[in-house]
PDB file of C-alpha atoms and ligand atoms in Angstrom:
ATOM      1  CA  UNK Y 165      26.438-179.251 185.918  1.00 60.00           C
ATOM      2  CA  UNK Y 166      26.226-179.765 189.693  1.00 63.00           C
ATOM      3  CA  UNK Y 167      28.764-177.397 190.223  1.00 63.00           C
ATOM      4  CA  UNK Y 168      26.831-175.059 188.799  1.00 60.00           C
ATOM      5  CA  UNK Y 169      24.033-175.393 190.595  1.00 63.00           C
ATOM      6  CA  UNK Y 170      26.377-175.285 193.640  1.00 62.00           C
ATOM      7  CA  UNK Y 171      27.936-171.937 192.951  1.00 57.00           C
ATOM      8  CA  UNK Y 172      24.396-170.797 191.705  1.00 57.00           C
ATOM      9  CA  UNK Y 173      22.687-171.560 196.199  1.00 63.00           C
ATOM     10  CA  UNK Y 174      26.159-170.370 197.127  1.00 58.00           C
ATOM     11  CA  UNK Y 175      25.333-166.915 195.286  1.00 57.00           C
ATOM     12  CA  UNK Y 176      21.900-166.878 196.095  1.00 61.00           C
ATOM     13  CA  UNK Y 177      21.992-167.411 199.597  1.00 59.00           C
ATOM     14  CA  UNK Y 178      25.106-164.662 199.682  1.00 61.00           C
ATOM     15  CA  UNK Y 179      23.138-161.676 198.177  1.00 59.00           C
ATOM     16  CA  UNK Y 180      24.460-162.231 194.494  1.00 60.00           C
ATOM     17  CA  UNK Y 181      27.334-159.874 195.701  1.00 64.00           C
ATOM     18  CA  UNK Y 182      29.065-159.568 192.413  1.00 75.00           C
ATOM     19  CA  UNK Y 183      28.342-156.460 190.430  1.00 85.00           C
ATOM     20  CA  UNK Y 184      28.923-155.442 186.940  1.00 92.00           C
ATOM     21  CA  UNK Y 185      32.336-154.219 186.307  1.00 95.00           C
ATOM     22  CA  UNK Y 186      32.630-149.834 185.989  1.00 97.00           C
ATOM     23  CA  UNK Y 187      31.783-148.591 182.465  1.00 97.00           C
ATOM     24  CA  UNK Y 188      35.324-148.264 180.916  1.00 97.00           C
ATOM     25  CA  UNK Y 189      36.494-144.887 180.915  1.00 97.00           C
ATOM     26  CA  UNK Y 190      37.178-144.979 177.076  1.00 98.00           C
ATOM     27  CA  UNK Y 191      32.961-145.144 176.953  1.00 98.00           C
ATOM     28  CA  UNK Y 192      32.533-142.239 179.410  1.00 98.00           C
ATOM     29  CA  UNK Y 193      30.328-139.073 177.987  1.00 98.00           C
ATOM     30  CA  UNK Y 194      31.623-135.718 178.502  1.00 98.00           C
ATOM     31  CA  UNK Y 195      29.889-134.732 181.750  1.00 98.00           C
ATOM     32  CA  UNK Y 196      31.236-138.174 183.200  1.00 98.00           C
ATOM     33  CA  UNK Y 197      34.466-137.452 181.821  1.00 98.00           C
ATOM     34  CA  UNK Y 198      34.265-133.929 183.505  1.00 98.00           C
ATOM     35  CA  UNK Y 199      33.219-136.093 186.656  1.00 98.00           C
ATOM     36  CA  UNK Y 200      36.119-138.376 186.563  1.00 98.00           C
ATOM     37  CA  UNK Y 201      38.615-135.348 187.049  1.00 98.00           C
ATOM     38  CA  UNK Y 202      37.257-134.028 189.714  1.00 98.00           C
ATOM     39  CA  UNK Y 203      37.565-137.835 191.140  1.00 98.00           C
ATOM     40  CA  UNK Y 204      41.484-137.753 190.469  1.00 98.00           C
ATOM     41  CA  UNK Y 205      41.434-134.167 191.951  1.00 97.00           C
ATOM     42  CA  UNK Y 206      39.748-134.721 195.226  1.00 97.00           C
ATOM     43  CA  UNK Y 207      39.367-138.365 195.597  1.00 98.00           C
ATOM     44  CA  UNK Y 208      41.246-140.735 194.562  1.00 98.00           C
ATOM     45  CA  UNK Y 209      44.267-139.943 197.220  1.00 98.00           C
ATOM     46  CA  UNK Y 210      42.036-142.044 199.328  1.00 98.00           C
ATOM     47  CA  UNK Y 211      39.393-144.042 197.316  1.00 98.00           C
ATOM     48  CA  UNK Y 212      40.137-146.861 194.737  1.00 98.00           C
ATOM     49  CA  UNK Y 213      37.331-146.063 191.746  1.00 98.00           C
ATOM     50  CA  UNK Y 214      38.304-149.449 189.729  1.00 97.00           C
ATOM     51  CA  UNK Y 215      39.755-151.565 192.408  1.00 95.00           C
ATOM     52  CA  UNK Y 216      38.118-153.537 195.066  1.00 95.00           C
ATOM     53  CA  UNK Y 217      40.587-153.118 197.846  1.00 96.00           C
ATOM     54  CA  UNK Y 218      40.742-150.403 201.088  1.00 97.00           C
ATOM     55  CA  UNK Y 219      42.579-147.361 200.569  1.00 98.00           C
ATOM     56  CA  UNK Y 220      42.149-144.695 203.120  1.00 97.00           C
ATOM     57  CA  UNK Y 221      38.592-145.024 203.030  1.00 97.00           C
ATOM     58  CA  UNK Y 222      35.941-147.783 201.233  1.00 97.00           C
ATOM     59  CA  UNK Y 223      36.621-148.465 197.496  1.00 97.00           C
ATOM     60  CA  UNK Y 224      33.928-147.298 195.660  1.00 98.00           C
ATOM     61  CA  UNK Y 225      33.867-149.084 193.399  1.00 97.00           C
ATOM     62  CA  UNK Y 226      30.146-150.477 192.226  1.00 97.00           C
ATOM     63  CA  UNK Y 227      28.695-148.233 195.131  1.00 97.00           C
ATOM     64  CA  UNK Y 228      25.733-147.270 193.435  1.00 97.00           C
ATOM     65  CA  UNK Y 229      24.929-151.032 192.300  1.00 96.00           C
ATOM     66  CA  UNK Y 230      24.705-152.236 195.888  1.00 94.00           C
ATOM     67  CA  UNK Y 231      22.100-151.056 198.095  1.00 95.00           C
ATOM     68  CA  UNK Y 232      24.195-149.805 200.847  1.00 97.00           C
ATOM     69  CA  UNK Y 233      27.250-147.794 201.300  1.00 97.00           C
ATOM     70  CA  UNK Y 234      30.124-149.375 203.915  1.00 96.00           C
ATOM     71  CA  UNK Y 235      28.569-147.365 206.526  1.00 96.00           C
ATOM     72  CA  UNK Y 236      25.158-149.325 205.812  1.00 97.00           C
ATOM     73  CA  UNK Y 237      23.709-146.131 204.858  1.00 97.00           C
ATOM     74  CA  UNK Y 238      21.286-146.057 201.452  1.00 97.00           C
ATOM     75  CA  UNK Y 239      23.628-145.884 198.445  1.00 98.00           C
ATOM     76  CA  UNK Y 240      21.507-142.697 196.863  1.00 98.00           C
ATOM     77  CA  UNK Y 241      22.700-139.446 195.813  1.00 98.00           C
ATOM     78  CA  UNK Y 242      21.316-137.849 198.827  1.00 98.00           C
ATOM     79  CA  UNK Y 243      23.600-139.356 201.124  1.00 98.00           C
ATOM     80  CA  UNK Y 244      27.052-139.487 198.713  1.00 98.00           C
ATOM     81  CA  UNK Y 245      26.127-135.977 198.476  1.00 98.00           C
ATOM     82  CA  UNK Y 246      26.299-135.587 202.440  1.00 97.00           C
ATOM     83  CA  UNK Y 247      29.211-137.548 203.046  1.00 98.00           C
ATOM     84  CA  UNK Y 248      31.345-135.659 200.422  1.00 98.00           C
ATOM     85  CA  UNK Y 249      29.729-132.355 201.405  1.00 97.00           C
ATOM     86  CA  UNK Y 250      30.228-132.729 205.085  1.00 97.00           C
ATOM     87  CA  UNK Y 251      32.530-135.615 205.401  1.00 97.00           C
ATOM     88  CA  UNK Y 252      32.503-138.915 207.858  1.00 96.00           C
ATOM     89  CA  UNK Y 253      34.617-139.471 210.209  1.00 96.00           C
ATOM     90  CA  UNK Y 254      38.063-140.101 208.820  1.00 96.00           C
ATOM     91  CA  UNK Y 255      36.899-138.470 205.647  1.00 97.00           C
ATOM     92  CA  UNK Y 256      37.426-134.342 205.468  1.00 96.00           C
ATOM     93  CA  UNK Y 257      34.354-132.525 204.403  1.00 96.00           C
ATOM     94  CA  UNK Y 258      34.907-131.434 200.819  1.00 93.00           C
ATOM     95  CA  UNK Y 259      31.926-128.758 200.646  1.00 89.00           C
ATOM     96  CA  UNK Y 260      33.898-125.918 200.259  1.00 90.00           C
ATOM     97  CA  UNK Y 261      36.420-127.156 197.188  1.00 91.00           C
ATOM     98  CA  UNK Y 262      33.679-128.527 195.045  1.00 95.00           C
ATOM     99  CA  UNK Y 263      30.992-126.252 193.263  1.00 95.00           C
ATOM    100  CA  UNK Y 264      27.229-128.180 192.437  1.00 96.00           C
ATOM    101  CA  UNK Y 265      28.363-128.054 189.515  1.00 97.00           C
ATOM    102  CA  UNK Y 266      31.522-130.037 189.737  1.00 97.00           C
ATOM    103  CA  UNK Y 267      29.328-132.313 192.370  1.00 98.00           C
ATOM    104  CA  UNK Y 268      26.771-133.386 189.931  1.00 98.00           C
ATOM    105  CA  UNK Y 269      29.706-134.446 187.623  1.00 98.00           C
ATOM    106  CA  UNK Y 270      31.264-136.128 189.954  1.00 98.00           C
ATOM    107  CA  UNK Y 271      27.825-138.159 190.992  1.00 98.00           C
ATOM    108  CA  UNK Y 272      28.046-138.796 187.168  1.00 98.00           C
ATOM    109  CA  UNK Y 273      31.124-140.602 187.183  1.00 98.00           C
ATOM    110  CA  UNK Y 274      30.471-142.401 190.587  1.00 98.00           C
ATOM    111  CA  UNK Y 275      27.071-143.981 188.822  1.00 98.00           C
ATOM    112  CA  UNK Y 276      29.857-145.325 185.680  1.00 98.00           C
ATOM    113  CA  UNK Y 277      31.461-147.226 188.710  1.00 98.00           C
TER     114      UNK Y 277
HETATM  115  C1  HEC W  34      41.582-137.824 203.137  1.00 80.96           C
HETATM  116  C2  HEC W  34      40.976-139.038 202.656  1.00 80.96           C
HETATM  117  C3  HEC W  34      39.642-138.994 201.932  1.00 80.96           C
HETATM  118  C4  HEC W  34      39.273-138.208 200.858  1.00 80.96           C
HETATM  119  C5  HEC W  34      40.071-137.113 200.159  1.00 80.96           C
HETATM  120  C6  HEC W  34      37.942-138.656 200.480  1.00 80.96           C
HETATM  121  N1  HEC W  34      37.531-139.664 201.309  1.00 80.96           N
HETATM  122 FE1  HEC W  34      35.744-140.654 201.187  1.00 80.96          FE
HETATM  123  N2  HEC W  34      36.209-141.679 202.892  1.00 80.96           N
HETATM  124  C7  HEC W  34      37.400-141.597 203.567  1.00 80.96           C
HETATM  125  C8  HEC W  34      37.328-142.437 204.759  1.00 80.96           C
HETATM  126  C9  HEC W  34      38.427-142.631 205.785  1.00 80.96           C
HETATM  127  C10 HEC W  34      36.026-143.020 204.743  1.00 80.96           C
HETATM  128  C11 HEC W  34      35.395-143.953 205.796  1.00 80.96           C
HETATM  129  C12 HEC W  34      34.579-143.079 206.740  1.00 80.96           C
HETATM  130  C13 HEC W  34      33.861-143.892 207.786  1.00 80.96           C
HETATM  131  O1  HEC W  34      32.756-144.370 207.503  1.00 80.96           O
HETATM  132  O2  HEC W  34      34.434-144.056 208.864  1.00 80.96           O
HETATM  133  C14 HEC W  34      35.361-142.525 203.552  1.00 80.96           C
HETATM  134  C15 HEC W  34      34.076-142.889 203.193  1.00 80.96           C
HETATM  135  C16 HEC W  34      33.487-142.565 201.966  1.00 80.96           C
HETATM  136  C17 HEC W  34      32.235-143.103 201.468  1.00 80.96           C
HETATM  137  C18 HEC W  34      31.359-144.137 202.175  1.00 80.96           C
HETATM  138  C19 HEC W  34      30.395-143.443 203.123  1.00 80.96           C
HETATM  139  C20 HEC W  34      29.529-144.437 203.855  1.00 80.96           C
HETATM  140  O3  HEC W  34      28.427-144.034 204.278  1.00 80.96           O
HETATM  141  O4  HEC W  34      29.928-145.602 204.025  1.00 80.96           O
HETATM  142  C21 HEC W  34      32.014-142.544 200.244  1.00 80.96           C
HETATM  143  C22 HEC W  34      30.822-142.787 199.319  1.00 80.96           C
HETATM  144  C23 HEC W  34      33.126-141.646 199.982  1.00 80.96           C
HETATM  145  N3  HEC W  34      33.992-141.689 201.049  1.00 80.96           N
HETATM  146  C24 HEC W  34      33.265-140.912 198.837  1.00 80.96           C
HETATM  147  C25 HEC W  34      34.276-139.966 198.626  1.00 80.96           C
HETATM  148  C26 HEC W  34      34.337-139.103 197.466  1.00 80.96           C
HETATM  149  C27 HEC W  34      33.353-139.130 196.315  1.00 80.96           C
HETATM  150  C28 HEC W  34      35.437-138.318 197.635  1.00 80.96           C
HETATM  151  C29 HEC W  34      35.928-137.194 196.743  1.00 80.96           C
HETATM  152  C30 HEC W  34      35.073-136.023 196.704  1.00 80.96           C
HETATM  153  C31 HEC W  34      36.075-138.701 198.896  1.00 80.96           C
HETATM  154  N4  HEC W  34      35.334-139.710 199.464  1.00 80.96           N
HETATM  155  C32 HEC W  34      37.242-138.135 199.411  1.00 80.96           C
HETATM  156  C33 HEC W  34      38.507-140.841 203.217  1.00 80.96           C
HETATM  157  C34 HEC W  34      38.534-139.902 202.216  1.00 80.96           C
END
């Protein structure tokens, strides 16, 4: 029981980082689905979707269940849509390989994560 309440301060006072774990991609709908393709397509030579661990760039997994994206910028659409738009730093703008309507598919999938 103490060691509960232990690991309960311990969590509180670090932010609660843990996150639920990505909707499994047997329980995806089709636009997410659609989404996820374009994931294997144009990111996931650099991002890890399902595993917490540094590929080329951030995993992303859980992004949109923490406030704040690696840079420290506001985990929204807005700003996803920026980076993969125009790209950050390391990462190469993907504007001109994606259509909106692949995008919003792809911000479909990334909320599953
Ligand atoms: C060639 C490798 C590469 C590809 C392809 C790539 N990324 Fe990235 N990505 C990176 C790197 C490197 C960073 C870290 C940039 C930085 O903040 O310095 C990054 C950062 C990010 C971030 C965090 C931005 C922030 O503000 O912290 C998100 C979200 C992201 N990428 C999403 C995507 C998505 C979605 C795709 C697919 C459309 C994608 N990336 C494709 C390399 C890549």
């Amino acid at each position: 029981m103490k060691k509960f309440f232990v690991l309960l301060v311990a969590c509180v006072l670090a932010g609660c980082k843990s996150v639920p774990p990505p909707t499994p991609l047997a329980d995806l709908n089709a636009q997410q689905m659609r989404g996820h393709a374009v994931y294997q397509t144009h990111c996931a030579s650099c991002h890890y979707d399902r595993k917490d661990a540094t590929l080329h760039g951030p995993a992303l997994i859980g992004m949109y269940k923490k406030p704040y994206l690696p840079s420290g910028a506001p985990a929204n659409d807005e700003r996803v849509t920026a980076t993969i738009v125009h790209g950050r730093n390391l990462m190469p703008a993907q504007g001109d390989r994606l259509d909106p309507q692949d995008l919003d598919d792809l911000l479909a999938y990334l909320h599953t994560l």
